[in-house]
Amino acid sequence: MNIETKQQHVETTMRLAPVIPVVIIDDARYAVPMARALVAGGIPAIEVTLRTPAALDAIRAIAAEVEGAVVGVGTVLSARDLHAAEQAGARFAVSPGVSPGLLDAADNSALPLLPGVATAGEAMTLLERGYRHLKFFPAVPAGGAKLLGAWASPLPQLRFCPTGGISLTSAPDFLALPNVLCVGGSWLTPSDKLKSGDWTGIEQLAREAVLLKGVMA
């Protein structure tokens, strides 16, 4: 699969819903009911971050058992991460930044990558490598919606998924930008709801997030 085909897959995933949940999961037993709640609420794309030992098992379970879910892997830092996630059944990968080694590994992997950038220079470097769909991270500390909006004119080829410090309240500021297709957010799967098994509450958060489509450019 070449870079253009993989970028098309990334774009399709980004357009599934206004928000991609960024999930930190401590117990893989929560994965399937959590994912089913998100899908029922209208949020099919789910990023499970490699920040806990349970992450790969969670991805494996969602990929195997949750119809309608498009499960991806986040916090990808290396070729080993890409390979492990692909073996677990992930359908896309997200990185907080980029390195030459990670980009080389992505070239040799079938897993589509949504790489992270924080500066215009990083975005230009990735554009040279064929990437048109990027993660803007950490969105709020790096400059927020004003900075990302300022990139729209000089970098019209690029589309972004801003992630980092975004909430239901601030998401509309980003989604209204012409160069934003979706946002990433951890507020859809808060740790207290995961630990208490409040799947109805997570489904409701997903339904609220879907309504953000009305503010999109």
mmCIF file of C-alpha atoms in Angstrom, residues 30 191-199:
data_model
loop_
_atom_site.group_PDB
_atom_site.id
_atom_site.type_symbol
_atom_site.label_atom_id
_atom_site.label_comp_id
_atom_site.label_asym_id
_atom_site.label_seq_id
_atom_site.Cartn_x
_atom_site.Cartn_y
_atom_site.Cartn_z
ATOM 1 C CA TYR A 30 -13.235 -2.537 29.724
ATOM 2 C CA SER A 191 -11.222 7.077 33.837
ATOM 3 C CA ASP A 192 -14.029 7.249 36.410
ATOM 4 C CA LYS A 193 -16.605 6.034 33.887
ATOM 5 C CA LEU A 194 -14.310 3.274 32.659
ATOM 6 C CA LYS A 195 -13.615 2.024 36.167
ATOM 7 C CA SER A 196 -17.270 2.167 37.215
ATOM 8 C CA GLY A 197 -18.505 0.564 34.003
ATOM 9 C CA ASP A 198 -20.726 3.513 33.151
ATOM 10 C CA TRP A 199 -21.203 2.548 29.521
#
